[in-house]
Each structure stands twice: as structure tokens, then as C-alpha cells.
Coordinates of C-alpha atoms in Angstrom, one line a residue:
Chain A
X1 CA 12.1 -8.8 11.8
X2 CA 8.4 -8.7 12.7
X3 CA 7.4 -10.2 16.1
X4 CA 4.7 -12.6 15.0
X5 CA 3.8 -13.7 18.5
X6 CA 2.8 -10.1 19.4
X7 CA 0.6 -9.8 16.4
X8 CA -2.3 -11.8 17.8
X9 CA -1.8 -14.9 15.6
X10 CA -0.5 -12.6 12.9
X11 CA -4.1 -11.3 12.2
X12 CA -2.9 -7.7 11.9
X13 CA -0.2 -8.8 9.5
X14 CA -2.7 -10.7 7.3
X15 CA -5.2 -7.9 7.4
X16 CA -2.7 -5.1 6.5
X17 CA -1.0 -7.5 4.0
X18 CA -4.3 -8.0 2.2
X19 CA -4.6 -4.2 1.9
X20 CA -1.1 -4.0 0.5
X21 CA -2.0 -6.3 -2.3
X22 CA -4.5 -3.7 -3.6
X23 CA -1.9 -1.0 -3.9
X24 CA -1.8 0.8 -7.3
X25 CA -5.3 -0.5 -8.0
X26 CA -8.9 0.7 -8.5
X27 CA -11.7 -0.6 -6.3
X28 CA -15.1 -0.2 -8.1
X29 CA -18.5 0.1 -6.5
X30 CA -20.9 -2.5 -7.9
X31 CA -24.5 -3.3 -7.0
X32 CA -24.9 -6.6 -8.9
X33 CA -23.0 -9.5 -10.6
X34 CA -23.2 -8.0 -14.0
X35 CA -21.5 -4.8 -12.9
X36 CA -18.9 -6.8 -11.0
X37 CA -18.0 -8.6 -14.2
X38 CA -17.6 -5.4 -16.1
X39 CA -15.3 -4.1 -13.3
X40 CA -13.2 -7.3 -13.3
X41 CA -12.8 -7.2 -17.0
X42 CA -11.6 -3.6 -16.8
X43 CA -8.9 -4.5 -14.4
X44 CA -10.4 -3.5 -11.1
X45 CA -8.3 -4.8 -8.2
X46 CA -11.4 -5.4 -6.2
X47 CA -15.1 -4.7 -6.3
X48 CA -17.2 -3.1 -3.5
X49 CA -20.7 -4.5 -3.0
X50 CA -23.3 -2.0 -2.0
X51 CA -27.1 -1.6 -2.2
X52 CA -27.1 1.6 -4.3
X53 CA -24.3 3.7 -5.7
X54 CA -23.8 6.9 -3.7
X55 CA -25.4 9.2 -6.2
X56 CA -28.6 7.1 -6.0
X57 CA -28.5 7.1 -2.2
X58 CA -28.2 10.9 -2.4
X59 CA -31.0 11.3 -4.9
X60 CA -33.4 8.8 -3.4
X61 CA -32.7 9.4 0.3
X62 CA -34.0 6.9 2.9
X63 CA -31.9 4.6 5.1
X64 CA -28.9 3.1 3.2
X65 CA -28.0 -0.3 4.7
X66 CA -25.5 -3.1 3.8
X67 CA -26.2 -4.8 0.5
X68 CA -28.7 -7.7 0.4
X69 CA -26.8 -10.9 1.2
X70 CA -28.3 -12.4 -1.9
X71 CA -26.6 -9.7 -4.0
X72 CA -23.3 -10.1 -2.1
X73 CA -23.3 -13.9 -2.8
X74 CA -24.0 -13.3 -6.5
X75 CA -21.1 -10.9 -6.6
X76 CA -18.8 -13.3 -4.7
X77 CA -19.6 -16.0 -7.2
X78 CA -19.3 -13.8 -10.3
X79 CA -15.7 -12.7 -10.0
X80 CA -12.3 -14.0 -9.0
X81 CA -11.0 -10.7 -7.6
X82 CA -11.5 -9.9 -3.9
X83 CA -14.9 -8.6 -2.9
X84 CA -15.4 -5.8 -0.4
X85 CA -18.7 -4.7 1.1
X86 CA -19.9 -1.6 2.8
X87 CA -21.2 -1.8 6.4
X88 CA -22.9 1.0 8.4
X89 CA -20.7 2.8 10.8
X90 CA -20.9 0.9 14.1
X91 CA -23.2 -1.8 12.9
X92 CA -21.5 -4.8 14.5
X93 CA -24.1 -7.3 13.3
X94 CA -23.9 -6.2 9.6
X95 CA -20.2 -6.5 9.9
X96 CA -20.4 -10.1 11.2
X97 CA -22.9 -11.1 8.6
X98 CA -20.8 -9.8 5.8
X99 CA -17.7 -11.5 7.3
X100 CA -19.6 -14.8 7.5
X101 CA -20.6 -14.5 3.8
X102 CA -16.9 -14.6 2.9
X103 CA -16.4 -10.9 2.0
X104 CA -12.7 -10.2 1.8
X105 CA -12.7 -6.7 3.3
X106 CA -15.4 -4.5 4.9
X107 CA -15.7 -0.7 4.4
X108 CA -17.2 0.9 7.5
X109 CA -18.7 3.7 5.4
X110 CA -20.3 7.1 5.9
X111 CA -22.0 6.5 2.5
X112 CA -24.4 4.3 4.4
X113 CA -26.6 5.6 7.2
X114 CA -24.7 5.3 10.4
X115 CA -26.0 2.8 13.0
X116 CA -24.1 4.0 16.1
X117 CA -24.0 7.7 16.9
X118 CA -21.1 7.2 19.4
X119 CA -18.7 4.5 18.2
X120 CA -17.1 3.0 15.2
X121 CA -16.7 -0.8 15.2
X122 CA -13.8 -2.3 17.2
X123 CA -12.2 -3.7 14.1
X124 CA -9.6 -5.7 16.1
X125 CA -12.4 -8.1 17.0
X126 CA -12.9 -9.2 13.3
X127 CA -10.8 -11.5 11.3
X128 CA -11.8 -9.7 8.1
X129 CA -9.8 -6.5 7.4
X130 CA -11.7 -3.2 7.5
X131 CA -11.1 0.0 5.6
X132 CA -12.4 3.3 7.1
X133 CA -12.7 6.8 5.8
X134 CA -10.9 9.8 7.3
X135 CA -11.1 13.5 6.7
X136 CA -8.4 14.6 9.1
X137 CA -5.3 13.4 10.8
X138 CA -7.2 12.8 14.2
X139 CA -9.9 10.7 12.4
X140 CA -7.2 8.6 10.7
X141 CA -5.4 8.0 14.0
X142 CA -8.7 6.9 15.7
X143 CA -9.6 4.5 13.0
X144 CA -6.0 3.0 13.1
X145 CA -6.3 2.7 16.9
X146 CA -9.6 0.8 16.3
X147 CA -7.9 -1.7 14.1
X148 CA -8.6 -0.4 10.5
X149 CA -6.3 -2.2 8.0
X150 CA -6.6 0.5 5.5
X151 CA -7.5 4.2 5.4
X152 CA -9.2 6.1 2.6
X153 CA -10.3 9.7 2.3
X154 CA -14.0 10.3 2.7
X155 CA -14.2 12.8 -0.1
X156 CA -17.8 13.5 -1.0
X157 CA -19.3 10.3 -2.5
X158 CA -21.9 10.5 -5.2
X159 CA -21.0 14.1 -6.3
X160 CA -18.4 13.5 -9.0
X161 CA -16.7 16.5 -7.4
X162 CA -13.1 15.9 -6.4
X163 CA -12.6 18.9 -4.1
X164 CA -13.4 17.1 -0.8
X165 CA -11.1 14.2 -1.5
X166 CA -8.3 16.7 -2.3
X167 CA -9.2 18.6 0.9
X168 CA -8.9 15.4 3.0
X169 CA -5.6 14.4 1.4
X170 CA -4.2 17.8 2.1
X171 CA -5.6 17.9 5.7
X172 CA -4.2 14.5 6.7
X173 CA -0.9 15.2 5.0
X174 CA -0.5 18.5 6.8
X175 CA -1.3 16.8 10.1
X176 CA 1.5 14.2 9.5
X177 CA 3.9 16.9 8.4
X178 CA 3.5 19.0 11.4
X179 CA 4.3 16.1 13.8
X180 CA 7.9 16.5 12.8
X181 CA 8.2 19.8 14.6
X182 CA 6.3 18.7 17.8
X183 CA 8.0 17.9 21.1
X184 CA 6.9 14.9 23.2
X185 CA 4.9 17.2 25.5
X186 CA 3.1 18.6 22.5
X187 CA 2.5 15.1 21.2
X188 CA 0.9 14.2 24.6
X189 CA -1.4 17.3 24.3
X190 CA -2.6 16.3 20.9
X191 CA -3.0 12.7 22.0
X192 CA -5.4 13.9 24.8
X193 CA -7.4 15.9 22.3
X194 CA -7.5 13.1 19.7
X195 CA -8.7 10.6 22.3
X196 CA -11.4 12.9 23.6
X197 CA -14.1 11.7 21.3
X198 CA -14.2 8.3 23.1
X199 CA -15.6 10.0 26.2
X200 CA -18.4 11.8 24.4
X201 CA -21.0 9.3 25.7
X202 CA -19.7 9.4 29.2
X203 CA -19.9 13.2 29.3
X204 CA -23.5 13.1 28.0
X205 CA -24.3 10.7 30.8
X206 CA -22.6 13.0 33.3
X207 CA -24.7 15.9 32.0
X208 CA -27.9 13.8 32.2
X209 CA -27.2 12.8 35.8
X210 CA -25.4 15.8 37.3
X211 CA -26.4 18.6 34.9
X212 CA -22.8 19.1 34.0
X213 CA -20.0 17.2 32.3
X214 CA -16.8 15.9 33.9
X215 CA -18.5 14.4 36.9
X216 CA -17.9 10.8 36.1
X217 CA -14.8 8.5 35.7
X218 CA -13.6 7.6 32.3
X219 CA -13.4 3.9 32.9
X220 CA -14.8 1.4 30.3
X221 CA -15.5 4.0 27.7
X222 CA -14.8 1.9 24.6
X223 CA -15.0 -1.9 24.5
X224 CA -13.9 -2.2 28.1
X225 CA -11.0 0.2 27.7
X226 CA -10.3 3.1 30.0
X227 CA -9.6 6.6 28.7
X228 CA -5.9 6.2 29.8
X229 CA -5.5 2.9 27.9
X230 CA -7.0 4.4 24.8
X231 CA -4.8 7.5 24.9
X232 CA -1.7 5.3 25.5
X233 CA -2.5 3.3 22.4
X234 CA -3.3 6.5 20.4
X235 CA 0.1 7.9 21.5
X236 CA 1.8 4.9 20.0
X237 CA -0.1 5.3 16.7
X238 CA 1.0 9.0 16.5
X239 CA 4.6 8.1 17.3
X240 CA 4.6 5.5 14.6
X241 CA 3.2 8.0 12.1
X242 CA 5.8 10.5 13.1
X243 CA 8.6 8.0 12.6
X244 CA 7.3 6.8 9.2
X245 CA 6.2 10.3 8.0
X246 CA 3.1 8.6 6.6
X247 CA 0.1 6.6 7.7
X248 CA 1.4 3.1 8.8
X249 CA -1.0 1.4 6.4
X250 CA -2.3 1.6 2.9
X251 CA -4.0 4.9 2.1
X252 CA -6.5 5.2 -0.7
X253 CA -8.5 8.1 -2.2
X254 CA -12.3 7.9 -2.3
X255 CA -15.3 10.2 -2.8
X256 CA -15.9 12.2 -5.9
X257 CA -13.5 10.5 -8.4
X258 CA -15.4 10.7 -11.7
X259 CA -12.8 10.9 -14.5
X260 CA -9.4 9.4 -15.4
X261 CA -7.9 12.8 -14.6
X262 CA -9.4 12.7 -11.1
X263 CA -7.8 9.2 -10.5
X264 CA -4.5 10.4 -11.8
X265 CA -4.6 13.5 -9.5
X266 CA -5.2 11.2 -6.5
X267 CA -2.1 9.1 -7.4
X268 CA -0.1 12.2 -8.1
X269 CA -0.9 13.4 -4.6
X270 CA 0.6 10.3 -3.2
X271 CA -2.4 8.0 -2.7
X272 CA -1.8 4.2 -2.9
X273 CA -4.9 3.7 -5.1
X274 CA -8.5 4.8 -5.6
X275 CA -12.1 3.8 -4.9
X276 CA -14.5 4.8 -7.6
X277 CA -18.2 4.8 -6.8
X278 CA -20.9 6.4 -8.9
X279 CA -18.2 7.6 -11.4
X280 CA -18.3 4.4 -13.4
X281 CA -21.8 3.1 -13.5
X282 CA -23.3 6.6 -13.8
X283 CA -21.2 7.4 -16.8
X284 CA -22.3 7.1 -20.4
X285 CA -20.2 4.0 -21.1
X286 CA -19.3 2.1 -17.9
X287 CA -16.9 -0.4 -19.5
X288 CA -15.0 2.3 -21.3
X289 CA -14.9 4.5 -18.2
X290 CA -13.8 1.6 -16.0
X291 CA -10.9 0.7 -18.4
X292 CA -9.8 4.3 -18.6
X293 CA -9.7 4.8 -14.8
X294 CA -7.6 1.7 -14.4
X295 CA -5.2 2.9 -17.1
X296 CA -5.1 6.3 -15.6
X297 CA -4.3 4.9 -12.1
X298 CA -1.5 2.8 -13.4
X299 CA 0.0 5.5 -15.7
X300 CA -0.9 8.6 -13.7
X301 CA 2.1 10.6 -15.1
X302 CA 1.7 9.6 -18.7
X303 CA -0.2 12.7 -19.8
X304 CA -0.3 11.8 -23.5
X305 CA -2.0 8.6 -22.6
X306 CA -4.3 10.3 -20.1
X307 CA -5.3 12.7 -22.9
X308 CA -6.1 9.8 -25.3
X309 CA -8.1 7.8 -22.9
X310 CA -10.1 10.8 -21.7
X311 CA -11.1 11.7 -25.3
X312 CA -14.8 11.4 -25.9
X313 CA -15.5 10.0 -22.4
X314 CA -18.6 11.4 -20.9
X315 CA -18.4 11.5 -17.1
X316 CA -21.3 11.5 -14.7
X317 CA -23.2 14.7 -14.0
X318 CA -21.4 16.4 -11.1
X319 CA -22.9 18.1 -8.1
X320 CA -21.7 21.1 -6.1
X321 CA -23.3 20.5 -2.7
X322 CA -23.9 22.5 0.5
X323 CA -22.5 21.7 3.9
X324 CA -25.8 20.3 5.2
X325 CA -25.9 17.6 2.5
X326 CA -22.5 16.2 3.1
X327 CA -22.1 12.5 3.9
X328 CA -18.6 13.0 5.2
X329 CA -19.8 14.7 8.4
X330 CA -21.2 11.4 9.6
Chain B
X1 CA 23.6 -5.3 -10.4
X2 CA 20.2 -4.0 -11.1
X3 CA 17.2 -6.0 -9.9
X4 CA 13.9 -4.9 -11.3
X5 CA 10.7 -4.9 -9.3
X6 CA 7.7 -4.9 -11.6
X7 CA 5.7 -1.8 -10.5
X8 CA 2.3 -2.3 -12.0
X9 CA 0.2 -3.1 -9.0
X10 CA 0.5 -4.8 -5.6
X11 CA 3.1 -4.7 -2.8
X12 CA 5.9 -3.3 -4.9
X13 CA 7.6 -1.0 -2.3
X14 CA 8.0 -3.9 0.1
X15 CA 10.1 -5.9 -2.4
X16 CA 11.9 -2.7 -3.3
X17 CA 12.9 -2.3 0.4
X18 CA 14.1 -5.9 0.6
X19 CA 16.5 -5.4 -2.2
X20 CA 17.6 -2.0 -0.8
X21 CA 18.6 -3.9 2.4
X22 CA 20.8 -6.2 0.4
X23 CA 22.5 -3.3 -1.4
X24 CA 25.6 -3.2 0.9
X25 CA 26.2 -6.9 1.0
X26 CA 25.7 -7.8 -2.6
X27 CA 25.9 -4.5 -4.5
X28 CA 22.4 -4.8 -5.8
X29 CA 20.1 -1.9 -6.7
X30 CA 16.3 -2.1 -7.0
X31 CA 14.8 -0.6 -10.1
X32 CA 11.1 0.3 -10.5
X33 CA 9.9 -1.3 -13.7
X34 CA 6.9 0.5 -15.0
X35 CA 7.5 0.5 -18.7
X36 CA 9.1 -1.8 -21.3
X37 CA 12.2 0.6 -21.4
X38 CA 12.8 0.0 -17.6
X39 CA 13.5 -3.7 -18.4
X40 CA 16.6 -2.8 -20.2
X41 CA 19.9 -3.8 -18.4
X42 CA 18.3 -5.7 -15.6
X43 CA 20.1 -8.7 -14.0
X44 CA 17.0 -10.1 -12.4
X45 CA 13.3 -9.3 -12.0
X46 CA 10.8 -9.7 -9.2
X47 CA 7.1 -10.0 -10.0
X48 CA 5.3 -9.0 -6.7
X49 CA 2.0 -10.0 -5.2
X50 CA -1.2 -8.2 -6.1
X51 CA -4.1 -9.1 -8.4
X52 CA -2.9 -11.3 -11.1
X53 CA -5.8 -10.3 -13.4
X54 CA -4.8 -6.6 -13.2
X55 CA -1.1 -7.2 -13.6
X56 CA -1.7 -9.6 -16.5
X57 CA -3.9 -7.1 -18.3
X58 CA -1.4 -4.3 -18.1
X59 CA 1.6 -6.5 -18.9
X60 CA -0.1 -7.6 -22.1
X61 CA -1.2 -4.1 -23.1
X62 CA 2.3 -2.7 -22.7
X63 CA 4.2 -5.5 -24.5
X64 CA 6.1 -6.2 -21.3
X65 CA 4.6 -9.7 -21.1
X66 CA 6.5 -10.9 -24.2
X67 CA 9.6 -8.9 -23.3
X68 CA 9.9 -10.5 -19.9
X69 CA 9.4 -13.9 -21.4
X70 CA 12.2 -13.3 -23.9
X71 CA 14.6 -12.1 -21.2
X72 CA 13.8 -15.0 -18.9
X73 CA 14.2 -17.6 -21.6
X74 CA 17.6 -16.2 -22.4
X75 CA 18.6 -16.6 -18.8
X76 CA 17.6 -13.7 -16.7
X77 CA 16.5 -14.9 -13.2
X78 CA 12.9 -14.1 -12.3
X79 CA 11.2 -14.5 -9.0
X80 CA 7.4 -14.5 -8.7
X81 CA 5.5 -14.2 -5.4
X82 CA 1.8 -15.1 -5.2
X83 CA 0.3 -13.2 -8.2
X84 CA 3.8 -13.2 -9.6
X85 CA 3.9 -17.0 -9.4
X86 CA 0.6 -17.2 -11.3
X87 CA 2.0 -15.0 -14.0
X88 CA 5.1 -17.1 -14.7
X89 CA 3.4 -20.5 -14.4
X90 CA 2.8 -22.9 -17.3
X91 CA -0.9 -23.3 -16.7
X92 CA -3.4 -21.3 -14.5
X93 CA -6.5 -23.1 -15.6
X94 CA -8.2 -19.7 -15.8
X95 CA -8.5 -17.8 -19.1
X96 CA -8.5 -14.5 -17.2
X97 CA -4.8 -14.9 -16.6
X98 CA -2.4 -16.8 -18.9
X99 CA 0.9 -17.8 -17.4
X100 CA 4.1 -17.1 -19.3
X101 CA 5.3 -20.7 -19.0
X102 CA 8.6 -19.8 -17.5
X103 CA 8.4 -22.5 -14.9
X104 CA 6.8 -25.9 -15.4
X105 CA 4.0 -25.6 -12.7
X106 CA 0.3 -25.7 -12.9
X107 CA -1.2 -23.3 -10.4
X108 CA -4.7 -22.6 -9.1
X109 CA -5.8 -19.1 -8.1
X110 CA -7.2 -18.6 -4.6
X111 CA -6.6 -22.3 -3.8
X112 CA -7.1 -21.9 0.0
X113 CA -10.3 -19.8 -0.3
X114 CA -11.0 -16.2 0.5
X115 CA -9.2 -13.6 2.7
X116 CA -10.8 -15.2 5.9
X117 CA -8.7 -18.3 5.0
X118 CA -5.4 -16.4 4.8
X119 CA -2.8 -17.8 7.2
X120 CA 0.8 -17.7 8.4
X121 CA 2.7 -20.9 8.7
X122 CA 6.3 -21.8 9.6
X123 CA 7.8 -23.8 6.7
X124 CA 11.2 -25.4 6.2
X125 CA 12.7 -24.3 2.9
X126 CA 15.5 -26.3 1.2
X127 CA 18.8 -24.4 1.3
X128 CA 17.2 -21.6 3.4
X129 CA 15.7 -23.1 6.6
X130 CA 12.7 -22.2 8.7
X131 CA 10.6 -19.3 7.4
X132 CA 7.4 -17.7 8.5
X133 CA 5.4 -17.8 5.3
X134 CA 2.4 -15.4 4.9
X135 CA -0.3 -16.8 2.6
X136 CA -2.9 -14.2 1.5
X137 CA -5.7 -15.4 -0.8
X138 CA -2.8 -17.6 -2.0
X139 CA -2.7 -19.7 -5.1
X140 CA -1.8 -23.4 -4.9
X141 CA 0.7 -25.3 -7.0
X142 CA -1.2 -28.3 -8.2
X143 CA 1.6 -29.9 -10.1
X144 CA 5.3 -29.0 -9.8
X145 CA 6.2 -30.5 -13.2
X146 CA 10.0 -30.5 -13.7
X147 CA 10.6 -27.8 -11.0
X148 CA 12.3 -28.6 -7.8
X149 CA 10.2 -28.5 -4.7
X150 CA 11.8 -26.4 -1.9
X151 CA 9.0 -26.5 0.7
X152 CA 5.5 -27.8 1.1
X153 CA 2.4 -27.1 3.2
X154 CA 0.1 -30.1 3.8
X155 CA 2.0 -32.0 1.1
X156 CA 1.5 -29.2 -1.6
X157 CA 4.5 -27.3 -2.9
X158 CA 4.6 -23.6 -1.9
X159 CA 8.1 -22.7 -3.2
X160 CA 9.7 -24.2 -6.3
X161 CA 12.7 -23.5 -8.5
X162 CA 13.5 -24.4 -12.1
X163 CA 16.9 -23.2 -13.2
X164 CA 16.7 -19.4 -13.3
X165 CA 13.1 -19.2 -12.2
X166 CA 11.9 -19.1 -8.6
X167 CA 8.2 -19.2 -7.7
X168 CA 6.4 -19.1 -4.4
X169 CA 2.7 -18.8 -3.3
X170 CA 3.4 -16.8 -0.2
X171 CA 4.8 -13.3 0.6
X172 CA 8.4 -13.2 1.8
X173 CA 8.4 -9.4 1.4
X174 CA 5.9 -8.9 4.3
X175 CA 7.9 -10.3 7.3
X176 CA 11.2 -8.4 7.1
X177 CA 13.1 -11.7 6.7
X178 CA 15.1 -11.2 3.5
X179 CA 16.7 -14.7 3.2
X180 CA 14.5 -15.6 0.2
X181 CA 15.5 -12.4 -1.6
X182 CA 19.1 -13.2 -0.7
X183 CA 18.7 -16.6 -2.2
X184 CA 17.3 -15.0 -5.4
X185 CA 20.3 -12.6 -5.5
X186 CA 22.6 -15.6 -5.3
X187 CA 20.8 -17.2 -8.3
X188 CA 21.8 -14.1 -10.3
X189 CA 25.4 -14.2 -9.0
X190 CA 25.8 -17.8 -10.3

């Protein structure tokens, strides 16, 4: 039985529990109330409020911030399904503002322009659950340590190109698989390495002051935590993943899903559900595309149905992009 | 005995696990119910939590909505948790989701507010005892009709039973405590 007292008033249980209720579903990016209604009608499990869909952010450039609170409120009022909203990586204040508006889950997202070059938000400090992107096993572990309630692939948003999402699923899965063959000593080694990114700032300070790294203690490197405390917690996360043979929370695919077949592929690869961004509202017929992606996610192995619902659907124009333009590296 | 877990959307695997844990004691086997064919031969059905609008839409499209209604009316026990309770209710007051009218309750979606208002509370359930109930964007039972109230929170019913139908607004599948699932299995036995 779960030890409720140790779960900090059960906040973690409520946050991860919320994520569990979205399993098998499609979360759709929307920029206004009208789009939110189309998504709800299509059977979206939740809508994601953001300022501009990723392909527009990509095309227009500039700084991408959280959505205008006025838009968020409109979307909250327009639908009965949960509303998520994107927050810039490390932007504590945007996160608190969105939480106060009543948003049901935050997405600390690389699609927006990052606010903090060193740290992600300490998600344990928020009552609202947060989903984070991860390209690799170490990234997923760090986000879980920071209190993410759900993990998604980063993929490459706004491209309509599925290759990066597939890359991230395969990479994280391989990281989990290989844990099985590692001894405790080896687990300690990878723990040290995975925890290292929390001392990046301290090492820069050391270089600034002494002209070389490694000259300063690793105390108070992340929200009052010492490096040792962090690596102990990270070790626990890794052990749990090893035991479960999967991430200990809900795991969605995101970034580049543009067709029903893409959504089906993500489910076939073992994902718990999908996020669809530009793929719906940049297609020829958003309502039809939204319906089809919901159907494909629920029936991802019914290939006759997939063929039927994909017939005559025109997807968004896809992009094959260079390394330098990738949002996932944020 | 085969107990179906409706596998359209939501926390399906958690319910599945709960029934697996009861396998030895009661000889019950969980069955993933994804299509109308999967409903065949079931002794009971669990409708999990998730988004009621999503589950409703797909139940209607697949014809499972009517089939589940038929089977329940002819006596198959059904347990609905959270979204599942909405789907089996008499009245939801929301045309986005129409209840099957398997249990005489009127229910309101998101009765406690948004996710920030989700909570855990210890409740005392008739025939079961104290239970940590997890309420996530939970609906509220506005009127229990002819159903029997088994526990309340602030005076409102949160778990009710009417003959072969059991409905609750919280998530017994999230805490590892399988007494409510055990109670449901005993409803099938009888």
C-alpha cells in the first residue's frame, strides 16, 4: 500500500494520478477558444494553451513566451476537459501565474524560448502537475528528480517530421533496457554522470574566480540541495526505473506528429499517449484531422481503420531541418 | 471469472493490476476490453477514470455503449470510477456526455473545480471501512436517487450502489488498497 504520509500530503500521488487519467489520449495544441472547442469535440483528452503553434514560432522567430492570460482564461472557460499550458524552461513566475489561473497541468517546454540557461523549474514546489520533455534517459531521470509528473519526448516540434520523436523513444528505451545489466557500482557511476549538470553553474563560477573548474564546493547547487543529496535522489530514481523496467510515470510522445499513422506509430512503440501541435491546426481540415488522430491513437493496431481515416486527409507541410535549427537542444 | 476493464482511455492498467492481485483469492482474470467482441463472456465490467467525453465518444462510435447497457440491465455487475461513474449515471446535466442510466444518480462533472482542487480524504465506507479516497477533478453526485449511499464527503455521496451497479467519484485503483475491487468481485459472486 502507498505511504500517504510520505507523499507530502499526497501531492505527488495527485499529480501523477492526474497524468494517469490522460493515458491513451491525445493532447492538442490550441491558441484560442475556438480551436479548443474543435479539439474537445474531436475527443481530445486535454488541450494545451500556447501563444503560437510551433510551426509559426519556427517561421516567425522572436521570443516565444507563455500564452496571454486572457487567452488562457478564454480556453479554460470554453471547454470541460483539462487545460494545460506551456511555460518557458526555468520561468518560475510564468509557472506560478499559470497555476494561479487554474491551468490543470504545465508543460515546461523547449518550444518556448528558455528563461533560465542553467536550471529547470523545481516542480516539487508547485501544486499543479508539470510535464517535461526528454530526449535521452539522463534527461528523463533529471526531470523526474525535479518532480515532473509526466514525461514526453521532445521530438522536433513544428516540423511534421516524426524522426526525432522516434529517436527519443528509442534512446530513452535503450537507456532503460541497459540498466538491467548494470551492477550497483556501475549504477553509481552513471548516477554521478547524470547528476553532473547540476554543477554546471558552480564550475563556471570556479572558472571565473580561479581560472579553472573544480575549485569550489558543490553545496547549494540546486534549490538549496548539495550535489550529494541530488545524486542520492537521482540514484533512487534510477533504481526505481530499473525495477519497473519503464519510467515510473506516464510517458507521452510529442514533437512532429502530423498524421494518424504517426500517432499510431507512437502508440505502437509503447507510448502512453500523444501530444499533437501544429499537425492539427496547420492541416487542411483541422476538425477532420483531429478526429482522425484521436481514432488512430485509440485503435493504433486496426490498420484497416487507419487506412480509412487517413484517406484524403491532407497533413501539414513537413520540414527536414538542420541541427542548428532544432528546438530540442534547448 | 472474467472481469473486463474497459480499455478506451484513462488509468486502465491500474484497474487491471488490482484484479490481477485478486486472481489467487477469487479466481478472477482481468480482460482488456477494447472492442465490442471483448465484452463477450464477461462476468463483470470496470469502467475506469479518464476523460468522460473521450470515453463516451468512442463507446458510442463502436456500439459498445448500447451493448454494455444491455449486459448490465440483464444483470452483469458494473463498477464505474470517476469518469466511469459519469458514464453509468442517469443524468450528467451535460450534453457532451450522456449517462447510460444504469444507476439512479444525477452527477455533475468537475464538481470540486480544477486539478488544483484535487484532494485525498479518508472516508468511512459502509461494509468496507476506512479508505483513503483520491479525488482527481472529481465529479459530484448531486442526487443519489434510489441508490444506496456507502460513504459521503461533506454530506455528499461519493460511493453508491444500486443492485449490480457500483459507482464512485474517486480512484480506488491509485492507492494499492484493493478492498473496493474485492467488494466488487463479491457482488459478482452473489
